[in-house]
mmCIF file of C-alpha atoms and ligand atoms in Angstrom:
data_model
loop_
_atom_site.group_PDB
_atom_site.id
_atom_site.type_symbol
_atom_site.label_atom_id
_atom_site.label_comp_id
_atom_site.label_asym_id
_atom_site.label_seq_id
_atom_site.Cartn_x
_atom_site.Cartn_y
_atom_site.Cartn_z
ATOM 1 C CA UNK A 21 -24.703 -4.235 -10.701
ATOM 2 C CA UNK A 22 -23.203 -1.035 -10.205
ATOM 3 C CA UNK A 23 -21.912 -0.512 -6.274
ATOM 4 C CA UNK A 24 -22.037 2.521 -4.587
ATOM 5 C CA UNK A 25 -18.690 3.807 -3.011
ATOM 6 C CA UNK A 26 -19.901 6.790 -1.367
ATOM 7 C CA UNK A 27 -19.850 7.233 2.452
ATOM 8 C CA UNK A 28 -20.933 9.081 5.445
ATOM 9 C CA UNK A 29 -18.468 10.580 8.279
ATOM 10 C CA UNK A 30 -19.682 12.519 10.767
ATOM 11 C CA UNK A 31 -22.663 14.389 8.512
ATOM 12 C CA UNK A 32 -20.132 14.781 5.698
ATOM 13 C CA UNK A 33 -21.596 12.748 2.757
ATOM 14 C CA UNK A 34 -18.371 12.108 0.396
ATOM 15 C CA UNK A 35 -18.463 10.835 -3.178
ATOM 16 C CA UNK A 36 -15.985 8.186 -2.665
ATOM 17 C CA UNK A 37 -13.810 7.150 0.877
ATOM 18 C CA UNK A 38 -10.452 8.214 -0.713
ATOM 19 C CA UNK A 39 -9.389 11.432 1.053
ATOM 20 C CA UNK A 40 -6.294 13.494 0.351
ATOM 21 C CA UNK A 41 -4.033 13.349 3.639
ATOM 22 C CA UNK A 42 -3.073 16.517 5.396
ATOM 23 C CA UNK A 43 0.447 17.683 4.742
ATOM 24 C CA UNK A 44 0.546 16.798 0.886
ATOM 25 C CA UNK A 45 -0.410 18.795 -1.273
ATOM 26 C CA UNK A 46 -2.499 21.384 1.299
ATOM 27 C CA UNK A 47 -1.549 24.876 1.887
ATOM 28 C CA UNK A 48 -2.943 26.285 -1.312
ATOM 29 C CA UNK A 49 -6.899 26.281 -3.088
ATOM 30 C CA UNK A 50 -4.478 25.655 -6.382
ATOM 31 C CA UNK A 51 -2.969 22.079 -4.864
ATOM 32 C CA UNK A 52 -5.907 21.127 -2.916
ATOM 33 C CA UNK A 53 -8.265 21.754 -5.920
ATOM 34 C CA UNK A 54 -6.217 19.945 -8.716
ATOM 35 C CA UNK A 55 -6.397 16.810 -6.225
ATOM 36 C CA UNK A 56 -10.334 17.064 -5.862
ATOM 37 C CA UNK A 57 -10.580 17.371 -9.503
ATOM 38 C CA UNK A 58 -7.973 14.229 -9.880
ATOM 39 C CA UNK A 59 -10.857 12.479 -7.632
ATOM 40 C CA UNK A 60 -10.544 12.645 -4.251
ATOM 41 C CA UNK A 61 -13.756 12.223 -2.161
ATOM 42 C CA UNK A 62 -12.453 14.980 -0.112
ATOM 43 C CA UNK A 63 -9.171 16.824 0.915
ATOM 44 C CA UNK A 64 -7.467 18.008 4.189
ATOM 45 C CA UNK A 65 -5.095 20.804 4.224
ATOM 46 C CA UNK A 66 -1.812 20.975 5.822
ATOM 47 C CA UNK A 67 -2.253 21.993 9.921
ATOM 48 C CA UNK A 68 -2.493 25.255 10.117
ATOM 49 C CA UNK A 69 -1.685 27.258 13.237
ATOM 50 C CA UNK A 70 -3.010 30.517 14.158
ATOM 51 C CA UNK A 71 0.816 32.140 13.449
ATOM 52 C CA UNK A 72 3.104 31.395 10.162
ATOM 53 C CA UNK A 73 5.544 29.092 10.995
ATOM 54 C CA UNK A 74 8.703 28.530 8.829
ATOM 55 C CA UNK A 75 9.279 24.704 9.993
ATOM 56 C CA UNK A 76 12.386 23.274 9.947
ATOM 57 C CA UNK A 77 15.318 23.905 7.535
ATOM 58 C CA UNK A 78 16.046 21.331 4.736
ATOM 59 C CA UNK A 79 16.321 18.453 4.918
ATOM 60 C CA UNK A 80 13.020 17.721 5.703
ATOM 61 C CA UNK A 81 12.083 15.056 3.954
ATOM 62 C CA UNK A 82 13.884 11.596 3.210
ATOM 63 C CA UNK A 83 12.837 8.265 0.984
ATOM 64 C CA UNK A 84 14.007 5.577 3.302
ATOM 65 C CA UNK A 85 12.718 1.722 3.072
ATOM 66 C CA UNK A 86 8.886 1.531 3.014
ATOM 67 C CA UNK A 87 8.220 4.994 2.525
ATOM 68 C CA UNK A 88 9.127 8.726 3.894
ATOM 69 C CA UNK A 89 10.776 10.415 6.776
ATOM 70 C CA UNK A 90 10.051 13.940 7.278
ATOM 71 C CA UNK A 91 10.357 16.452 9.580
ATOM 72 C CA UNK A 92 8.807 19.588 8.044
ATOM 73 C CA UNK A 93 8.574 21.593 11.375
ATOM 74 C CA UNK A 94 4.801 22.396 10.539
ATOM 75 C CA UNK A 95 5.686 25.334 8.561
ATOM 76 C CA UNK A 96 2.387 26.829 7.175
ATOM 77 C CA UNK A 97 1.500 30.454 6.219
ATOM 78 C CA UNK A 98 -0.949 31.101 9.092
ATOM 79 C CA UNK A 99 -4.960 30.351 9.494
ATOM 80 C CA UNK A 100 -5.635 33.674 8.079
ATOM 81 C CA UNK A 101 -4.911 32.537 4.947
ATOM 82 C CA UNK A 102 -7.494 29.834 4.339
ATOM 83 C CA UNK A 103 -10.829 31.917 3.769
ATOM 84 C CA UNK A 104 -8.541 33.524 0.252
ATOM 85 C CA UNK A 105 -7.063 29.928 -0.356
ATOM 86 C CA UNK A 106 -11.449 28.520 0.268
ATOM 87 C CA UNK A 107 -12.322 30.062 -2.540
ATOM 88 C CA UNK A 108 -10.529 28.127 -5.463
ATOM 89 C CA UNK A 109 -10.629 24.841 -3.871
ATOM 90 C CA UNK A 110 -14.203 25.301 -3.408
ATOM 91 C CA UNK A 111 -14.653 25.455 -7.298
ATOM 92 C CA UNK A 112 -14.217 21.062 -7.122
ATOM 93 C CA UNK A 113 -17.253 20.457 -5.010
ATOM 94 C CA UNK A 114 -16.115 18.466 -2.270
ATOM 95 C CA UNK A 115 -15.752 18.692 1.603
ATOM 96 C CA UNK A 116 -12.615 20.610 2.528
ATOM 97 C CA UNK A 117 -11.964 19.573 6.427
ATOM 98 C CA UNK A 118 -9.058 22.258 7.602
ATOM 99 C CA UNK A 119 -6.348 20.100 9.982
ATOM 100 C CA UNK A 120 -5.674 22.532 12.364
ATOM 101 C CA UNK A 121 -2.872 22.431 15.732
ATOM 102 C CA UNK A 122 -2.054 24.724 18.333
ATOM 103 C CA UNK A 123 -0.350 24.795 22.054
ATOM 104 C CA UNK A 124 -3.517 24.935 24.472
ATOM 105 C CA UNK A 125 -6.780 24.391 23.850
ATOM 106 C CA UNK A 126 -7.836 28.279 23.009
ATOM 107 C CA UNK A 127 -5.470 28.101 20.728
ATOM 108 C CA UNK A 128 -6.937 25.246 18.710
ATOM 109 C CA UNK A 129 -10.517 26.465 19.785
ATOM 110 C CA UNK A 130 -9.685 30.004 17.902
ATOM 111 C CA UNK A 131 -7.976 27.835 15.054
ATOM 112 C CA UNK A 132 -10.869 26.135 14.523
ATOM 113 C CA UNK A 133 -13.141 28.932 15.004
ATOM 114 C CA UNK A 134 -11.203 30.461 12.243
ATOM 115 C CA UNK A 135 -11.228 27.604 9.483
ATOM 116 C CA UNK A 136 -15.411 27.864 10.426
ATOM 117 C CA UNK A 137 -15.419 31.296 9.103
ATOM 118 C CA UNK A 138 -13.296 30.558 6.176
ATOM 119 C CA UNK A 139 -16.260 28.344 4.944
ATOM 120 C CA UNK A 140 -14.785 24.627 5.707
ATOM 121 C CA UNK A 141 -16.969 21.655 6.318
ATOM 122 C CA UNK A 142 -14.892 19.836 9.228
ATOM 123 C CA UNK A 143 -11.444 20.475 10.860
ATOM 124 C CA UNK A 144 -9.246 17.782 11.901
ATOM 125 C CA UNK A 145 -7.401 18.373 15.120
ATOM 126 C CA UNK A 146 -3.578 17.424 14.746
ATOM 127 C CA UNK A 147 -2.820 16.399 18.313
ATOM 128 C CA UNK A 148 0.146 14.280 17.231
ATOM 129 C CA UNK A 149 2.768 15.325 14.995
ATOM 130 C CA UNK A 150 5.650 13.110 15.955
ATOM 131 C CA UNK A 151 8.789 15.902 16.551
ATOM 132 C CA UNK A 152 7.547 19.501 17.090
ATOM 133 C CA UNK A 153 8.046 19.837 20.874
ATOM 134 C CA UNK A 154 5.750 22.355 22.413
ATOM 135 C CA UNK A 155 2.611 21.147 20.005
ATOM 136 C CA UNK A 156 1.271 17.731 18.698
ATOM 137 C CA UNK A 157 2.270 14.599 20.027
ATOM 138 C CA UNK A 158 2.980 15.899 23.627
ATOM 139 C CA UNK A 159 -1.300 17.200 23.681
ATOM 140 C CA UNK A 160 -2.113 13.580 21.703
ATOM 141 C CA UNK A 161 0.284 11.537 24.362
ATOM 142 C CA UNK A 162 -1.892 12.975 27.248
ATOM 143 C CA UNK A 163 -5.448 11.267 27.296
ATOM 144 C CA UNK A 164 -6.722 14.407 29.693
ATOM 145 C CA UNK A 165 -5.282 16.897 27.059
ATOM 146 C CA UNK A 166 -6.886 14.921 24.228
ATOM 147 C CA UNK A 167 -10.432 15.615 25.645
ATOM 148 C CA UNK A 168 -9.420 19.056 27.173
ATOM 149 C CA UNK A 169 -8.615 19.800 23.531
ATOM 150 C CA UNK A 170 -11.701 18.062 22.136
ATOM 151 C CA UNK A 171 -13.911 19.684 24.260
ATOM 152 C CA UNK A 172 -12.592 23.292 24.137
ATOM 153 C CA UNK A 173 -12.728 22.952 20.195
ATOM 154 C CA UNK A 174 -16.693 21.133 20.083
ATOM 155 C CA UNK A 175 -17.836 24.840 22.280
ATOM 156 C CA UNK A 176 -16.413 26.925 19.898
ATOM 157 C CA UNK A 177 -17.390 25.319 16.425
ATOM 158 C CA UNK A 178 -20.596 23.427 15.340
ATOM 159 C CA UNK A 179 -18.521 21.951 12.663
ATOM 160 C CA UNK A 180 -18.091 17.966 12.897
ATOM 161 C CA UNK A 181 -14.733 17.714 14.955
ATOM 162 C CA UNK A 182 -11.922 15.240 13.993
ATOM 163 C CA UNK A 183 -9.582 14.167 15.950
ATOM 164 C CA UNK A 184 -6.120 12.548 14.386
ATOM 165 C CA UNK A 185 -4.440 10.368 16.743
ATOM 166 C CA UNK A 186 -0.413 9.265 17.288
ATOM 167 C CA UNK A 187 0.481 5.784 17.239
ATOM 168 C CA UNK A 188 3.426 6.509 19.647
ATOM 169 C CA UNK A 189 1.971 6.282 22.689
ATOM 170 C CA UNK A 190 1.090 2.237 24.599
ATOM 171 C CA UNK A 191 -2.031 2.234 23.748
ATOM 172 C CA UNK A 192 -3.855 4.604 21.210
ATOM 173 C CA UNK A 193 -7.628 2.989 22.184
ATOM 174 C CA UNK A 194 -7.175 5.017 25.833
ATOM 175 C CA UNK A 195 -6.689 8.398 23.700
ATOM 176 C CA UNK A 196 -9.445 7.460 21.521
ATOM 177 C CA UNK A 197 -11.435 6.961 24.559
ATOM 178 C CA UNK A 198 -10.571 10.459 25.679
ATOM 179 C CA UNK A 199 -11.440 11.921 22.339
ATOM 180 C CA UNK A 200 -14.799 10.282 22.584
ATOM 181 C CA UNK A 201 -15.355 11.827 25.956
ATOM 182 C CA UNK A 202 -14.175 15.309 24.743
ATOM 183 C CA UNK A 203 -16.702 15.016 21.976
ATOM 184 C CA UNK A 204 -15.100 13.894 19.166
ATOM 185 C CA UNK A 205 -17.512 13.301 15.808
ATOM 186 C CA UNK A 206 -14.961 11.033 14.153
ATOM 187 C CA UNK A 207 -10.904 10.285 14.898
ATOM 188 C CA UNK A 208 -8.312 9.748 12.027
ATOM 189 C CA UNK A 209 -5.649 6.614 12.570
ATOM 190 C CA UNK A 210 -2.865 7.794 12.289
ATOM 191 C CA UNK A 211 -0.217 10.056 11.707
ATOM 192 C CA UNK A 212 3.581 9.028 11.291
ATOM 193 C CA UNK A 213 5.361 6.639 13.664
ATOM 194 C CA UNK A 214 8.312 8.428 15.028
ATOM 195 C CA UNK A 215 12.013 7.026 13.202
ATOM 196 C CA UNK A 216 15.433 7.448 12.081
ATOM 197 C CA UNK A 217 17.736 7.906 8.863
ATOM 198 C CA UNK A 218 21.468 7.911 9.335
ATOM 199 C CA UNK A 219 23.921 9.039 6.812
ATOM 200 C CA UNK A 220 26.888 7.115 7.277
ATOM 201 C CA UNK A 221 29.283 9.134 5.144
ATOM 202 C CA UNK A 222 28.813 11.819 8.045
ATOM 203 C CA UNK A 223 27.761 10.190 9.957
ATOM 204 C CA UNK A 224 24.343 12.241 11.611
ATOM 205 C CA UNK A 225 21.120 12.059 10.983
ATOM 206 C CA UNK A 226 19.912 12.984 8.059
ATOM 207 C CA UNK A 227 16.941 15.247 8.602
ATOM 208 C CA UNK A 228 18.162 18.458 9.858
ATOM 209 C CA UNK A 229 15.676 18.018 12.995
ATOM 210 C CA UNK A 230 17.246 14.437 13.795
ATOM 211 C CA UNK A 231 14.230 12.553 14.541
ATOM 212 C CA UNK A 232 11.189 12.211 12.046
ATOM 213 C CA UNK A 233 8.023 10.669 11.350
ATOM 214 C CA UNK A 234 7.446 7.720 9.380
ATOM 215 C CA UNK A 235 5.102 7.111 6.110
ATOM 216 C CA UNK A 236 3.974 4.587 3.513
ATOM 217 C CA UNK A 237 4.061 1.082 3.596
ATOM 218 C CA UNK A 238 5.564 0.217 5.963
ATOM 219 C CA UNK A 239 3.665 1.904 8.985
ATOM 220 C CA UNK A 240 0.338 0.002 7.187
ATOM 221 C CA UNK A 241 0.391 -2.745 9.459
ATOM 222 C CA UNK A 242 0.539 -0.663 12.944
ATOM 223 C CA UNK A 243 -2.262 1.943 11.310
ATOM 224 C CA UNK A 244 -3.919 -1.343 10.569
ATOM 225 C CA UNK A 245 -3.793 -2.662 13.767
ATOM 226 C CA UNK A 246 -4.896 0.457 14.975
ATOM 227 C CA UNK A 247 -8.210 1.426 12.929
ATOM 228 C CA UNK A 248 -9.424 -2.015 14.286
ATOM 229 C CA UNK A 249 -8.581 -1.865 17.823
ATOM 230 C CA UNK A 250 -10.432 1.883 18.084
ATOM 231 C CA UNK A 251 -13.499 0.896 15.729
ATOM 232 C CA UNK A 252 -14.252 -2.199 18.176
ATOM 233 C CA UNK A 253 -13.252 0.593 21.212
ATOM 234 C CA UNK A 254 -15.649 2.823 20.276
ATOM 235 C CA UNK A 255 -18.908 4.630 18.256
ATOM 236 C CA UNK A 256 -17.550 7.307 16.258
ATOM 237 C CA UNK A 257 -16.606 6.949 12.685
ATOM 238 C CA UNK A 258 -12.585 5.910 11.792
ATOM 239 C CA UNK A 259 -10.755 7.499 9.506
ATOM 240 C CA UNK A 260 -7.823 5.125 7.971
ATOM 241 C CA UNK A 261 -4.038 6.706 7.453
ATOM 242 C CA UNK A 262 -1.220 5.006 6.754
ATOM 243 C CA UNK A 263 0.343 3.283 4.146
ATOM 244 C CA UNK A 264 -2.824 3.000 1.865
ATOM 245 C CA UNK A 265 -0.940 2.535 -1.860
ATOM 246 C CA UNK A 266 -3.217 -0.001 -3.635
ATOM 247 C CA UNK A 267 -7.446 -0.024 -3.536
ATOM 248 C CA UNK A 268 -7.029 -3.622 -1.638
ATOM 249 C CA UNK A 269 -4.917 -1.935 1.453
ATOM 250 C CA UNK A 270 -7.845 0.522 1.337
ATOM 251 C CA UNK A 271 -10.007 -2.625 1.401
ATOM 252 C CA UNK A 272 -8.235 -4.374 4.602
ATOM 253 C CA UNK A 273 -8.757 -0.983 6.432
ATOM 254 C CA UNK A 274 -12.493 -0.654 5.949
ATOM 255 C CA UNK A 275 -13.105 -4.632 6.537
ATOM 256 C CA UNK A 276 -10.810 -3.422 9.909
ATOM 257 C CA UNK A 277 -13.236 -1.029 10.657
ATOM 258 C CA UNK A 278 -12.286 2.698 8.547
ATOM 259 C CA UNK A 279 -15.270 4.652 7.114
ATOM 260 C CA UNK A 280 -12.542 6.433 5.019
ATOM 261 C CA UNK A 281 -9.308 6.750 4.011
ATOM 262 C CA UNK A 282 -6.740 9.408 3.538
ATOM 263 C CA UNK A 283 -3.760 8.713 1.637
ATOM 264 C CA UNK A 284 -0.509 10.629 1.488
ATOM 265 C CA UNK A 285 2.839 8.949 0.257
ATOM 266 C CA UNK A 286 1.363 6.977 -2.453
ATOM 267 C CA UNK A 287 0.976 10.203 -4.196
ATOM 268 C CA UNK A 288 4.838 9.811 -4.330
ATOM 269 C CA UNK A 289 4.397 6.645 -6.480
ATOM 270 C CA UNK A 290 1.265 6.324 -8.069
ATOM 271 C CA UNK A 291 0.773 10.299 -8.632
ATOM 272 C CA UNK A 292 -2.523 11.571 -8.559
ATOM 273 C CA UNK A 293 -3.677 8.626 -10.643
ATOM 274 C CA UNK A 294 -4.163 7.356 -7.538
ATOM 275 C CA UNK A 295 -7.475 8.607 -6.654
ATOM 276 C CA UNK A 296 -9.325 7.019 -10.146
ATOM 277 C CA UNK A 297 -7.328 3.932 -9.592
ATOM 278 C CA UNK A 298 -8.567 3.113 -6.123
ATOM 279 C CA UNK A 299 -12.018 3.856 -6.930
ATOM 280 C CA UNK A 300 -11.847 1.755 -9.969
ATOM 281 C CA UNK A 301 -10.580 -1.108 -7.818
ATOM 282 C CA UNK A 302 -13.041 -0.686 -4.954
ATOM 283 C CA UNK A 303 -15.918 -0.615 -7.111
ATOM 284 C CA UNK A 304 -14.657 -4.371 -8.738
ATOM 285 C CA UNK A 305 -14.186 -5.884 -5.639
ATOM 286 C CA UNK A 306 -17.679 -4.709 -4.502
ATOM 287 C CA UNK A 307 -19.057 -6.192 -7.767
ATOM 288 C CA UNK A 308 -16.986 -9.513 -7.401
ATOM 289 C CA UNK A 309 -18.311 -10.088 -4.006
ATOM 290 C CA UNK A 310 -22.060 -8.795 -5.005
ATOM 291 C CA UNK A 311 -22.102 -6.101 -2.323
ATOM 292 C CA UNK A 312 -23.822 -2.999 -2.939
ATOM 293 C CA UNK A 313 -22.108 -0.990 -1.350
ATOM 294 C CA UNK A 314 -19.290 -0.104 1.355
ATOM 295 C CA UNK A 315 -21.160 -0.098 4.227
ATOM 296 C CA UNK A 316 -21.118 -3.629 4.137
ATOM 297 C CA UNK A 317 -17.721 -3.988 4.430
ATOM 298 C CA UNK A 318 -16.922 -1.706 7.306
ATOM 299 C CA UNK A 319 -15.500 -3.458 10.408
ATOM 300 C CA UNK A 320 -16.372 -6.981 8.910
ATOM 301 C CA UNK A 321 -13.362 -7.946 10.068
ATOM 302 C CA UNK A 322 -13.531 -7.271 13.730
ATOM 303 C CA UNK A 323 -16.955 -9.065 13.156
ATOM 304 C CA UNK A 324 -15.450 -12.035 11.466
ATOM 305 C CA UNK A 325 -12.445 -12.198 13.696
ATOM 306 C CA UNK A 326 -11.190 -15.762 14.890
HETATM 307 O O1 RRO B 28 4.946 19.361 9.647
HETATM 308 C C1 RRO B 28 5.387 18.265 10.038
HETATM 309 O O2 RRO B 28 6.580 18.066 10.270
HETATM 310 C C2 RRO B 28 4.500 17.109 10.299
HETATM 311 C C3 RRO B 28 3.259 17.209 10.900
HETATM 312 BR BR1 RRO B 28 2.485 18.818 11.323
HETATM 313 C C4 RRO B 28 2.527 16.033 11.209
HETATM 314 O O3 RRO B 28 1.430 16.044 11.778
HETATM 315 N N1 RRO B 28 3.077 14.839 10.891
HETATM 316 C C5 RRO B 28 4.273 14.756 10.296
HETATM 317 O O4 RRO B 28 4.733 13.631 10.024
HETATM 318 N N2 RRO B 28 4.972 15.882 10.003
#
């Protein structure tokens, strides 16, 4: 028997549910085209804003236990530059969903309107990057934002809308909730959990921007914990983030409920390798347990649950 690892989000038919993250690897066609071609069954690019943005200065990035810390400051080259940037990636033949952020909802309205005309298939809305003040986390840690957002973005585009959540907030199924009601097609769970790196020769922190957000393994558990509390919350597709290294952490978040998953750090490790090596491990576990496909598997768990 040969199982079938294709899935479905939001109209999007992908080739396999292992989908490059946004902020590795996305700001050029180049990047994001040498990862579809490495196997992913589709890509998001870094956010882009509707202005170029610098970010932060180095460092920006730090290994710590478990994973990453960055704070990169959003720095991207401007929307403007996706339609040129479209073209190569397009060349791999899979959807290309544009993660896209602003400060007020016509801002991410015209950002999205803007990856539409570059020729994407879905843009993900980052309402939640942990440490950039006047954008992110302080739209994704207001539920009334969150579908303010949602909405303004669903009247400007007819492209399926995602929605990428923060886990810093009490409780992330209320700003699913909101996303729903703003007319969200699918949400993504979740971007990094906001931490700390000291250097204790001098004794700062060590990211020029203090505080970071977290990646890897060891924010799996909380994105865990959160894929299955929104999936039994509410209709729309999940998209899994966080952690996913090996194909059975990609497992555990589609038995939790994901219809996909992104993955970001374990490019650190595993290289792009990755992508062939979760697929190959997917489709044995399907085999071993005789299901045809991974359908079956999605939000088993909640199902199953003691
Ligand atoms: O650029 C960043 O610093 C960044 C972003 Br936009 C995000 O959404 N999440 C993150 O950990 N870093």
């Amino acid at each position: 028997m040969s199982s079938d690892i294709g899935t479905e989000i939001a109209g999007l038919r992908l080739r396999n549910p292992f989908i490059l993250a946004a902020g590795i690897l996305g700001i050029t066609g180049h990047t994001l085209r040498r990862v579809a071609e490495a196997g992913a069954g589709a890509v998001v690019t870094k956010s882009f804003g509707l202005e170029p943005r610098m970010g932060y200065p180095n460092p920006t990035v730090v290994e710590v236990q478990g994973g990453l810390l960055n704070a990169m400051g959003l720095p991207n080259p401007g929307i403007d530059t996706l339609k040129e940037e479209m073209e190569e990636v397009r060349k791999a033949n899979v959807p290309v969903i544009a993660s896209v952020y602003g400060c007020s909802e016509t801002d991410y309205a015209e950002a999205a309107s803007k990856a539409e005309a570059a020729g994407v298939d879905a843009v993900e809305l980052n309402v939640s990057c942990p440490h950039v003040k006047e954008v992110g986390t302080q739209i994704g840690q207001d539920p009334d934002l969150v579908s303010a957002v949602t909405a303004s973005v669903k009247r400007s585009v007819k492209l399926p809308v995602i929605v990428k959540l923060t886990p810093n907030i009490t409780s992330i199924v209320e700003i699913a909730r909101k996303a729903v009601e703003g007319g969200a097609d699918a949400i993504t769970a979740i971007n990094t959990v906001k931490a700390l790196s000291i250097d204790i020769d001098v004794q700062k922190p060590i990211l020029a921007a203090g505080i970071g957000g977290l990646s890897g393994p060891a924010i799996k558990s909380i994105a865990l914990r959160c894929v299955y509390e929104i999936h039994k919350a509410v209709d729309i597709p999940v998209i899994g983030c966080g952690g996913v290294t090996t194909w059975s952490d990609a497992v555990e978040f589609f038995l939790a409920g994901a219809s996909a998953v992104q993955i970001g750090t374990a490019i650190m490790y595993r290289d792009l390798d990755i992508f062939a090596e979760l697929q190959s491990g997917l489709r044995k576990y399907l085999e071993r347990k005789g299901f045809e496909n991974i359908q079956r598997l999605i939000g088993l768990a909640c199902r199953n649950e003691n």
